[in-house]
Coordinates of C-alpha atoms in Angstrom, one line a residue:
M14 CA -0.1 0.0 0.0
Q15 CA 1.3 3.6 -0.8
L16 CA 2.0 6.4 1.5
K17 CA -0.8 8.3 -0.1
S18 CA -3.3 5.3 0.5
Q19 CA -2.8 5.8 4.0
I20 CA -2.8 9.6 3.9
I21 CA -6.2 9.4 2.1
K22 CA -7.4 7.0 5.0
I23 CA -6.8 9.7 7.3
H24 CA -8.7 12.5 5.4
D25 CA -11.5 10.2 4.6
L26 CA -12.0 9.8 8.7
N27 CA -11.8 13.5 9.1
Y28 CA -14.3 14.4 6.2
K29 CA -16.9 12.1 7.4
K30 CA -16.6 13.5 10.9
T31 CA -16.8 16.9 10.1
K32 CA -19.3 16.5 7.4
Q33 CA -21.7 14.4 9.8
Q34 CA -21.3 17.3 12.4
A35 CA -22.2 19.9 9.7
Q36 CA -25.4 18.2 8.6
E37 CA -26.6 17.8 12.1
L38 CA -26.3 21.5 12.3
L39 CA -28.0 21.8 9.0
E40 CA -31.3 20.7 10.2
D41 CA -31.7 23.5 12.1
Y42 CA -31.5 25.9 9.1
S43 CA -34.8 27.1 6.9
P44 CA -36.5 24.7 4.6
L45 CA -35.1 27.0 1.6
L46 CA -31.4 27.0 2.9
R47 CA -31.7 23.2 2.9
S48 CA -33.0 23.3 -0.4
Y49 CA -30.3 25.3 -1.8
Q50 CA -27.9 23.1 -0.3
K51 CA -29.6 19.8 -1.7
D52 CA -29.4 21.6 -5.1
H53 CA -25.8 22.5 -4.8
E54 CA -24.9 18.9 -4.1
N55 CA -27.2 17.3 -6.9
F56 CA -25.6 19.6 -8.9
S57 CA -22.1 19.2 -8.3
K58 CA -22.8 15.4 -9.2
R59 CA -22.8 16.2 -12.8
P60 CA -20.2 14.7 -15.4
F61 CA -16.8 16.6 -15.3
E62 CA -13.5 16.5 -17.1
L63 CA -10.3 17.3 -16.3
S64 CA -8.9 20.6 -17.0
S65 CA -6.0 22.9 -16.6
I66 CA -5.0 26.4 -14.9
K67 CA -4.2 27.1 -18.5
K68 CA -7.7 26.6 -19.9
L69 CA -9.3 28.3 -16.8
F70 CA -7.5 31.3 -17.5
Q71 CA -8.3 31.3 -21.1
A72 CA -12.1 31.0 -19.8
I73 CA -11.3 34.2 -17.5
N74 CA -9.7 36.1 -20.7
S75 CA -12.6 35.5 -22.9
S76 CA -15.4 35.8 -20.1
N77 CA -17.5 38.7 -19.0
I78 CA -18.9 37.8 -16.0
I79 CA -17.0 35.5 -13.5
L80 CA -18.9 33.8 -10.9
V81 CA -16.5 32.5 -7.9
G82 CA -18.2 30.2 -5.1
D83 CA -17.3 31.2 -1.5
F84 CA -17.6 28.9 1.5
H85 CA -17.7 32.1 4.1
T86 CA -16.0 30.4 7.1
F87 CA -12.8 29.0 4.8
E88 CA -10.2 31.5 4.0
Q89 CA -8.9 29.3 1.4
N90 CA -11.6 30.4 -1.0
A91 CA -10.9 33.9 -0.5
K92 CA -7.7 33.9 -1.2
N93 CA -8.1 32.0 -4.4
F94 CA -10.3 34.9 -5.4
E95 CA -7.3 37.2 -4.7
R96 CA -5.3 35.0 -6.5
L97 CA -7.8 35.4 -9.7
L98 CA -7.3 39.0 -9.3
K99 CA -3.7 39.1 -9.2
Y100 CA -3.8 37.0 -12.4
C101 CA -5.7 39.9 -13.9
T102 CA -3.7 42.6 -12.6
L103 CA -0.7 40.8 -13.8
H104 CA -2.3 40.1 -17.5
R105 CA -3.2 44.1 -17.5
L106 CA -7.0 42.9 -17.7
Q107 CA -9.1 45.7 -16.5
F108 CA -11.9 44.5 -14.2
V109 CA -14.6 45.2 -11.5
V110 CA -15.0 43.5 -8.4
A111 CA -18.6 42.5 -7.0
L112 CA -18.9 40.9 -3.6
E113 CA -21.7 39.3 -1.6
L114 CA -20.1 40.6 1.9
L115 CA -21.3 44.3 1.2
M116 CA -25.0 45.5 1.4
A117 CA -25.9 47.4 -1.8
S118 CA -27.7 49.7 0.5
H119 CA -23.6 50.8 1.6
Q120 CA -22.6 51.5 -1.6
H121 CA -21.5 54.8 -0.9
F122 CA -19.4 53.8 2.1
V123 CA -17.7 51.6 -0.3
H124 CA -16.9 54.1 -2.5
Q125 CA -15.4 56.4 0.3
F126 CA -13.2 53.5 1.4
M127 CA -11.7 52.6 -2.1
L128 CA -11.1 56.4 -2.6
G129 CA -9.0 56.6 0.8
E130 CA -11.4 58.8 2.2
T131 CA -12.2 56.7 5.2
S132 CA -10.0 54.3 7.3
E133 CA -10.8 50.7 7.3
V134 CA -12.0 50.7 10.8
D135 CA -14.5 53.4 10.0
F136 CA -15.3 51.6 6.8
L137 CA -16.2 48.3 8.9
E138 CA -18.5 50.4 11.3
N139 CA -20.1 52.3 8.5
I140 CA -21.3 49.2 7.1
Q141 CA -22.0 47.5 10.2
Y142 CA -19.7 44.7 9.1
D143 CA -20.0 42.4 12.3
K144 CA -23.8 42.8 12.3
N145 CA -24.4 42.3 8.4
W146 CA -21.7 39.7 7.7
M147 CA -20.1 38.1 10.7
F148 CA -17.8 36.3 9.0
P149 CA -14.0 37.0 9.6
W150 CA -13.1 40.4 7.7
S151 CA -9.5 39.0 7.7
H152 CA -10.5 36.5 4.7
Y153 CA -11.8 39.4 2.5
R154 CA -9.2 42.4 3.5
G155 CA -6.7 41.5 0.8
I156 CA -9.4 41.6 -1.9
F157 CA -9.8 45.1 -1.4
H158 CA -6.0 45.6 -1.4
I159 CA -5.5 44.4 -4.6
A160 CA -8.8 46.4 -5.9
K161 CA -7.1 49.6 -4.7
E162 CA -3.9 49.0 -6.1
A163 CA -5.6 48.1 -9.4
H164 CA -7.8 50.9 -9.4
A165 CA -10.8 48.7 -9.8
P166 CA -14.1 49.8 -8.7
V167 CA -15.8 47.4 -6.2
F168 CA -19.7 46.9 -5.8
A169 CA -22.1 45.4 -3.3
I170 CA -24.4 42.9 -4.6
N171 CA -26.0 42.0 -1.3
S172 CA -29.6 42.9 0.1
K173 CA -32.4 41.9 2.5
G174 CA -34.6 39.0 1.9
N175 CA -34.8 35.4 1.1
L176 CA -32.3 33.6 -0.6
C177 CA -34.1 34.0 -4.0
E178 CA -34.7 37.5 -3.7
R179 CA -31.1 38.1 -3.1
D180 CA -30.1 36.1 -6.0
Q181 CA -32.9 38.0 -8.3
F182 CA -31.2 41.3 -6.9
A183 CA -27.5 40.1 -7.2
A184 CA -28.3 39.6 -10.8
D185 CA -30.2 43.0 -11.8
T186 CA -27.3 44.5 -9.8
L187 CA -24.7 42.6 -11.5
S188 CA -26.6 43.3 -15.1
S189 CA -26.5 47.2 -14.6
I190 CA -22.8 46.8 -13.7
R191 CA -22.3 44.8 -17.2
K192 CA -24.0 47.7 -18.8
Q193 CA -21.8 50.3 -17.1
Y194 CA -18.6 48.6 -17.8
P195 CA -18.8 46.8 -21.0
D196 CA -15.4 46.6 -21.5
K197 CA -14.2 45.3 -18.0
I198 CA -14.4 41.7 -16.8
I199 CA -16.7 41.5 -13.7
L200 CA -15.3 39.2 -10.7
V201 CA -18.0 38.0 -8.5
L202 CA -17.5 36.4 -4.9
I203 CA -20.5 34.9 -3.4
G204 CA -21.8 32.1 -1.9
E205 CA -21.3 29.1 -3.3
M206 CA -24.8 27.8 -3.2
H207 CA -26.0 30.8 -5.0
I208 CA -23.8 29.7 -8.0
V209 CA -25.5 26.6 -8.8
S210 CA -26.5 26.4 -12.7
N211 CA -30.7 27.3 -11.7
K212 CA -30.1 29.8 -9.2
L213 CA -27.9 33.2 -9.8
P214 CA -26.6 32.0 -12.9
Q215 CA -29.9 31.4 -14.5
A216 CA -31.6 34.8 -12.8
L217 CA -28.4 36.6 -14.4
C218 CA -29.0 35.6 -17.6
L219 CA -32.5 36.6 -17.6
S220 CA -31.7 39.8 -16.2
L221 CA -29.2 40.5 -19.0
K222 CA -31.7 39.4 -21.6
N223 CA -34.4 41.7 -20.3
K224 CA -31.8 44.6 -20.2
K225 CA -30.9 43.5 -23.7
I226 CA -27.5 43.4 -23.1
S227 CA -26.0 40.7 -25.7
A228 CA -23.1 38.8 -26.2
T229 CA -22.1 38.3 -22.6
K230 CA -20.2 35.2 -21.8
I231 CA -20.5 33.9 -17.9
T232 CA -17.8 31.5 -16.3
T233 CA -18.5 29.7 -13.0
I234 CA -15.7 28.6 -10.8
H235 CA -17.1 26.5 -8.0
Q236 CA -14.4 25.4 -5.3
N237 CA -13.6 22.2 -3.4
L238 CA -16.7 20.2 -3.9
D239 CA -17.1 16.9 -2.3
H240 CA -18.2 14.9 -5.2
V241 CA -15.6 15.9 -7.4
Y242 CA -12.7 15.2 -4.6
K243 CA -14.1 11.8 -4.1
Q244 CA -14.3 11.0 -7.8
L245 CA -10.6 12.4 -8.1
Q246 CA -9.8 10.0 -5.6
V247 CA -11.3 7.1 -7.0
T248 CA -9.7 8.0 -10.4
N249 CA -6.2 8.2 -8.5
T250 CA -5.9 12.0 -10.1
K251 CA -3.9 15.0 -8.6
N252 CA -5.7 17.6 -10.4
A253 CA -6.6 21.2 -9.2
V254 CA -8.9 22.1 -12.2
V255 CA -11.8 20.2 -13.4
Q256 CA -14.6 21.6 -16.0
F257 CA -18.1 20.6 -15.9
T258 CA -19.5 18.9 -19.5
S259 CA -22.7 20.6 -20.6
K260 CA -24.5 20.7 -23.8
R261 CA -25.9 24.0 -23.0
S262 CA -24.9 27.3 -24.4
S263 CA -21.0 27.8 -24.8
K264 CA -21.6 31.2 -23.3
L265 CA -21.8 29.7 -20.1
L266 CA -18.6 27.5 -18.5
E267 CA -18.4 26.0 -15.0
F268 CA -15.3 25.1 -13.7
C269 CA -14.4 23.6 -10.2
L270 CA -10.9 24.7 -8.2
Q271 CA -9.9 21.6 -6.0
T272 CA -7.4 23.6 -3.7
A273 CA -8.2 22.2 -0.5
L274 CA -9.4 18.9 1.3
P275 CA -13.5 19.2 1.7
W276 CA -13.2 18.4 5.7
S277 CA -11.3 21.6 6.3
K278 CA -14.0 23.9 5.0
Y279 CA -16.4 21.7 7.3
E280 CA -14.0 22.4 10.0
S281 CA -13.8 25.9 9.5
M282 CA -17.6 26.2 9.6
L283 CA -17.9 24.0 12.8
Y284 CA -15.2 26.4 14.5
W285 CA -17.1 29.3 13.4
I286 CA -20.3 27.9 15.0
E287 CA -18.6 27.4 18.4
C288 CA -17.1 30.7 18.3
I289 CA -20.4 32.5 17.9
G290 CA -19.9 34.0 14.8
G291 CA -16.3 35.3 15.2
D292 CA -13.0 35.2 13.9
S293 CA -13.1 31.3 13.3
R294 CA -9.7 31.6 14.1
A295 CA -9.9 32.5 17.7
F296 CA -9.5 29.7 20.2
D297 CA -11.9 28.6 22.6
G298 CA -11.3 27.0 26.0
N299 CA -10.9 23.5 25.1
I300 CA -8.3 24.0 22.0
E301 CA -6.4 21.1 23.5
N302 CA -9.3 18.6 23.0
K303 CA -8.8 19.6 19.3
F304 CA -5.0 19.3 19.3
I305 CA -4.7 16.2 21.1
P306 CA -6.4 14.2 18.6
I307 CA -4.1 15.8 15.7
I308 CA -1.0 14.7 17.7
K309 CA -2.4 11.2 18.3
Q310 CA -3.2 10.7 14.5
L311 CA 0.2 11.9 13.4
Q312 CA 1.9 9.2 16.1
S313 CA -0.1 6.7 14.6
F314 CA 0.7 7.6 11.2
L315 CA 4.4 7.9 11.4
Q316 CA 4.1 4.7 13.8
L317 CA 5.7 6.8 17.0
E318 CA 3.1 6.4 19.6
E319 CA 5.9 5.8 22.1
F320 CA 7.3 9.3 21.5
I321 CA 4.7 11.4 23.4
T322 CA 2.7 9.7 26.7
D323 CA -0.9 10.3 27.3
E324 CA 0.3 12.0 30.5
E325 CA 2.9 14.7 28.8
L326 CA -0.1 15.5 26.1
E327 CA -2.2 16.4 29.0
N328 CA 0.5 18.9 29.9
F329 CA 0.5 20.8 26.8
I330 CA -1.4 24.2 27.0
I331 CA -2.1 26.3 24.1
Y332 CA -2.3 30.0 24.0
N333 CA -3.5 32.3 21.3
R334 CA -3.4 35.9 20.3
D335 CA -5.6 36.9 23.0
K336 CA -3.2 35.8 25.7
N337 CA -0.5 37.8 23.8
D338 CA 0.6 40.0 27.1
F339 CA 0.8 36.8 29.2
I340 CA 2.9 35.0 26.6
L341 CA 5.2 38.0 26.5
K342 CA 5.6 38.0 29.9
E343 CA 6.7 34.3 30.1
I344 CA 9.3 35.1 27.4
Q345 CA 10.3 38.0 29.4
K346 CA 11.2 35.6 32.3
I347 CA 13.5 33.3 30.0
K348 CA 17.3 34.1 31.1
Q349 CA 19.0 32.9 28.2
L350 CA 19.2 35.9 25.8
N351 CA 19.3 34.0 22.5
L352 CA 16.0 31.8 23.4
R353 CA 14.6 35.2 24.6
Q354 CA 15.1 36.9 21.3
L355 CA 13.8 34.4 19.4
A356 CA 10.6 33.8 20.9
E357 CA 9.9 37.6 20.9
H358 CA 10.8 37.3 17.1
L359 CA 8.1 34.4 16.8
L360 CA 5.5 36.3 18.6
T361 CA 6.0 39.5 17.0
N362 CA 5.5 37.9 13.6
G363 CA 2.5 35.8 14.5
K364 CA 4.3 32.2 14.2
S365 CA 3.6 28.9 15.9
F366 CA 6.0 27.9 18.4
K367 CA 6.7 26.2 21.9
L368 CA 8.0 28.2 24.9
P369 CA 11.5 27.1 25.9
Y370 CA 11.7 24.8 28.8
S371 CA 8.0 24.2 29.3
S372 CA 4.7 22.7 27.8
K373 CA 3.4 26.0 26.5
L374 CA 2.7 26.3 22.8
Y375 CA 1.4 29.6 21.1
S376 CA -0.4 29.9 18.1
A377 CA -1.6 33.3 16.9
H378 CA -4.8 31.8 15.0
Y379 CA -6.7 28.8 14.7
S380 CA -6.2 26.6 11.9
M381 CA -5.3 23.0 10.8
N382 CA -2.3 24.0 9.5
K383 CA -1.1 25.8 12.4
L384 CA -2.1 23.2 14.7
S385 CA -0.9 20.3 12.9
Y386 CA 2.8 22.5 12.5
L387 CA 2.6 22.7 16.4
A388 CA 2.2 19.2 16.5
G389 CA 5.0 18.3 14.4
V390 CA 7.0 20.7 17.2
C391 CA 6.0 18.4 19.8
L392 CA 7.2 15.1 17.8
F393 CA 10.4 17.1 17.0
D394 CA 11.0 18.1 20.6
S395 CA 10.6 14.3 21.6
I396 CA 13.6 13.3 19.7
Y397 CA 15.7 15.3 22.2
K398 CA 13.8 14.4 25.1
Q399 CA 14.3 10.5 24.3
L400 CA 18.2 10.7 24.1
D401 CA 18.0 12.9 27.6
L402 CA 19.0 15.9 25.4
S403 CA 17.8 19.4 25.2
Y404 CA 16.9 21.0 22.1
D405 CA 16.7 24.6 24.0
D406 CA 20.4 24.1 25.3
L407 CA 21.7 23.5 22.1
L408 CA 19.8 27.0 20.5
E409 CA 21.1 28.8 23.6
S410 CA 24.8 27.8 22.3
A411 CA 26.7 29.5 19.7
K412 CA 27.5 26.3 17.5
A413 CA 27.0 26.5 13.9
S414 CA 24.9 23.1 14.4
R415 CA 22.2 25.2 15.8
F416 CA 21.1 26.1 12.3
I417 CA 20.9 22.6 11.4
A418 CA 18.7 22.0 14.5
L419 CA 16.5 24.6 13.6
M420 CA 16.0 23.1 9.9
H421 CA 15.4 20.0 11.2
Q422 CA 12.6 21.2 13.6
H423 CA 11.1 22.9 10.4
I424 CA 11.5 19.9 8.2
T425 CA 9.7 17.9 10.8
S426 CA 6.8 20.6 11.4
Y427 CA 6.0 21.4 8.1
L428 CA 5.8 17.7 7.0
C429 CA 3.4 16.9 9.7
S430 CA 1.4 20.1 8.4
K431 CA 1.4 18.5 4.8
I432 CA 0.2 14.9 5.9
L433 CA -2.9 16.5 7.2
N434 CA -3.3 19.2 4.5
P435 CA -1.3 17.9 1.0
H436 CA -2.7 21.3 -0.5
R437 CA -0.6 23.0 1.6
K438 CA 2.5 25.0 -0.4
C439 CA 5.4 27.0 0.4
D440 CA 7.7 29.3 -1.2
L441 CA 9.9 27.3 -3.6
Y442 CA 13.7 28.1 -5.3
K443 CA 12.2 30.1 -8.1
D444 CA 9.9 31.8 -5.6
L445 CA 12.6 33.1 -3.8
C446 CA 14.9 34.3 -6.5
L447 CA 11.9 36.1 -7.9
K448 CA 11.1 37.7 -4.8
L449 CA 14.7 38.7 -4.3
S450 CA 14.2 40.7 -7.8
A451 CA 11.3 42.5 -6.5
P452 CA 12.3 46.6 -6.5
A453 CA 10.5 47.3 -2.9
I454 CA 11.6 44.2 -0.9
D455 CA 12.5 44.8 3.0
P456 CA 16.4 44.9 3.3
Y457 CA 15.9 42.0 6.4
I458 CA 13.9 40.0 4.2
R459 CA 16.3 40.1 1.2
K460 CA 19.2 39.2 3.5
V461 CA 17.1 36.3 4.5
Y462 CA 16.3 35.0 0.9
I463 CA 20.0 35.5 0.1
E464 CA 21.4 33.3 3.1
S465 CA 18.5 30.8 1.9
I466 CA 19.3 30.6 -1.4
K467 CA 23.2 30.1 -0.9
I468 CA 22.1 27.2 1.6
I469 CA 20.2 25.4 -1.1
D470 CA 22.5 25.8 -3.6
A471 CA 25.4 24.5 -1.4
C472 CA 23.0 21.5 -0.4
K473 CA 22.9 20.9 -4.3
E474 CA 26.6 21.1 -4.9
T475 CA 27.2 19.0 -2.0
E476 CA 25.1 16.4 -3.6
E477 CA 27.4 16.8 -6.6
G478 CA 30.6 16.5 -4.7
N479 CA 31.2 19.9 -3.9
D480 CA 31.8 20.9 0.0
K481 CA 33.2 24.2 -0.7
K482 CA 29.8 26.2 -0.9
W483 CA 28.5 24.0 1.9
N484 CA 31.1 24.9 4.5
E485 CA 31.0 28.6 3.5
S486 CA 27.3 28.7 4.1
I487 CA 26.5 26.6 7.0
F488 CA 29.3 27.4 9.0
A489 CA 29.7 31.0 8.3
L490 CA 25.9 31.6 9.5
K491 CA 26.8 33.5 12.3
H492 CA 23.7 35.8 12.6
S493 CA 21.3 36.1 15.3
L494 CA 19.3 33.4 16.4
P495 CA 16.1 35.0 15.0
F496 CA 17.6 35.5 11.4
I497 CA 19.0 31.9 11.6
N498 CA 15.4 30.6 12.3
D499 CA 14.2 32.6 9.6
V500 CA 16.8 31.0 7.1
A501 CA 15.8 27.7 8.5
T502 CA 12.4 28.2 7.9
L503 CA 12.7 28.8 4.6
T504 CA 15.1 25.9 3.5
G505 CA 13.5 23.4 6.0
H506 CA 9.8 24.1 4.2
I507 CA 11.3 23.9 1.1
F508 CA 13.2 20.1 2.2
A509 CA 9.9 19.0 3.3
E510 CA 7.9 20.0 0.4
L511 CA 10.2 18.0 -1.7
L512 CA 10.5 15.2 0.6
F513 CA 6.8 14.7 0.9
E514 CA 6.4 14.7 -3.0
K515 CA 9.4 11.9 -3.0
L516 CA 7.5 9.8 -0.6
Y517 CA 4.2 10.2 -1.4
E518 CA 4.1 7.5 -4.4
M519 CA 6.3 5.3 -2.4
D520 CA 5.2 2.1 -0.5
Y521 CA 3.8 3.0 3.3
K522 CA 6.1 0.7 4.9
I523 CA 9.1 1.8 3.0
A524 CA 8.3 5.2 3.1
I525 CA 7.9 5.6 6.7
H526 CA 11.1 3.5 7.2
H527 CA 12.9 6.2 5.4
L528 CA 11.2 8.9 7.5
K529 CA 12.1 7.6 10.7
N530 CA 15.5 7.3 9.9
L531 CA 16.0 10.6 8.2
L532 CA 14.2 12.9 10.9
F533 CA 13.2 10.9 14.0
V534 CA 15.7 8.5 15.2
H535 CA 18.4 11.3 16.5
P536 CA 19.3 15.1 16.0
L537 CA 20.3 15.8 12.6
G538 CA 24.2 16.2 12.2
V539 CA 26.1 17.7 9.3
D540 CA 26.5 14.2 7.6
D541 CA 22.5 13.6 8.1
L542 CA 21.8 16.9 6.2
K543 CA 24.1 15.9 3.4
E544 CA 22.3 12.5 3.0
I545 CA 19.0 14.3 3.0
S546 CA 20.1 16.4 0.4
D547 CA 21.6 13.8 -1.7
F548 CA 18.2 12.1 -1.6
L549 CA 16.1 15.0 -2.6
F550 CA 18.2 16.9 -4.8
K551 CA 19.5 14.0 -7.2
Q552 CA 18.2 14.7 -10.4
T553 CA 16.1 17.6 -9.4
K554 CA 16.4 20.7 -11.4
L555 CA 16.2 23.1 -8.5
H556 CA 16.0 26.5 -10.5
L557 CA 12.6 25.1 -11.9
L558 CA 11.0 24.3 -8.6
Q559 CA 8.1 27.0 -8.2
K560 CA 4.8 27.1 -5.8
K561 CA 1.8 26.2 -8.0
I562 CA -0.7 29.2 -8.2
F563 CA -3.5 26.8 -7.0

C-alpha cells in the first residue's frame, strides 16, 4: 500500500466526522436554505472532465462575468479569489469586483473607502460589518487591497430578503454593472450555493436578456466540491482544475478548483459556529481537545506512538493572540538571551512555537495548518527528550549546528502539516529568486532570501560532490538566532515539500522507514543533512521549482 493511500484514509476519517457534524447543524436551518444546499450537492454530481489552470485562465480572458463560489468560514476560498484578481492585474486585464459580503445600501461607504477617504476601522463601522456579515474580515481584506492598487471599482451586491430574492437582486445589480462597464471583466465572490446553475446564473441570464445586453459570456468557478474530490480520489487523479461538461450554451462555462480537502471547510464552519460568529481562527477554552487528537493521529501514522505519552499530552497548554500579554511576560522570564530574542521574534511575527523549557504552546490563529505544525514541533522536541538531550540548550549555544537543529524542526513540523493537508504550499527555489528581484523588498527579508538561496545551492553542490559552498554557507551563518531561524524556516519548508513529494508515491512501510531514519532517530548532524540533500536533489532541476498558483 502506498503512503498516499494511508494519507487518504486519514482524510476520509476526518471528512466523515466533520461532514456529519455539519449536516446535523443544517437540520436547524430554514427549508429554503436546506433546499439550496441539496441543489448544490446534486448539481456538483454532474459529469466533468479534467482541465488545467491554462484553460481556466483562457476562460477568464474571454469572459465578461466570473462567478466564484465562497464558503464564508473558509479563508482558502477568498484567497483563491485574490489569486484570480492578481492574475488579472498581472496580465493587465481591466476588471470590476462585486462582493456578496457588502450590502448594496452601503455602496457610498464602499466608494469612500476605495478612494481612501475613510479608514478601514471607520469603513467596517459604517457598513456594520459584524452585524451584516459576521464572517472574519481578515478573509476579505486582501481583496480590497488588490482592487485599490489596480484602481478597480468594488460593488456591493447583497440585499435583504430570502435567498431567492437576494439572487434576483444580485442578478439585476450585476447586469447593471455589465451595462456600465461593457469592456471590463466582472469578478464576483458570492456564496457557493448561489452559483448553482439554476440559481444566480439563471437569474443573471434572464436579467441580461431583459436589459437587452447581449454577447455576455459567464464563467462559474466552484471550489472544493465534495463529489469532485471523491471522484478524483477514485480515479487516483491529482488535479487542481476540472470543467463540468455541458451541452448548453458555450457562453456558460463551469469549472471547479480543488485546492483544499473538503473536510477543512466543514471544520472551519464548525469552529466558526462554536465561536458564535467571531473570528473562526480564535480559540475557545477547549482547544487542547482538538490539538491532542491531531498529535495522536500523526503519531499513529508515523508509527511514533511511544514518542509522547498520554500524560505528556495532557500537560500541553495552547495560547492564542488573546493571551499575547501573558505570553510576552512568560518570554521575558527566559534568562537565556538567544532564546528570549527568538521567542519575541516569533511572537511579533505571529508564528506558532513552543516556549523554551515548558509545555506551553503558542499559535496566533486557529487553523489545521498551524495546529498540525505545532504537533510536529512537539514530536520533534521528543526526539531530544528520548535521548536525554535539550533542544533549547543547543539553541542557546553558539554552535553552527543550531542552524541544522532549527532546520530539522521546520522540516519535521512542515511535513506533519503536509500530511494532514497535502494542498499546503510554500515558496520554492524559483519563488525566492523572483521575490529577491522585487524592487521594493524589505532589506531584512532580502538578506534572509539571499542566505536561504545560498544554503539550497550549497546542498545541491554537496550532492554533486562539492563541499566548498556547503562549508561557506552552513558554518559561516553567524547571525542572530531569529535570523538563523528565518533562514532555517524557508529552507526547511523546501526540504519538507520535496521530501513529501518523493515519498508520496512510495510503499507506505518503506516511506515510513525512510522518514523515521531520516528525521526521528536522533538530532540531525552535518552528515545527516548531506544524506537528505543527496536523497532530495538527485536529478532535481532546482532552479525550475516553483509554488503552484492553485
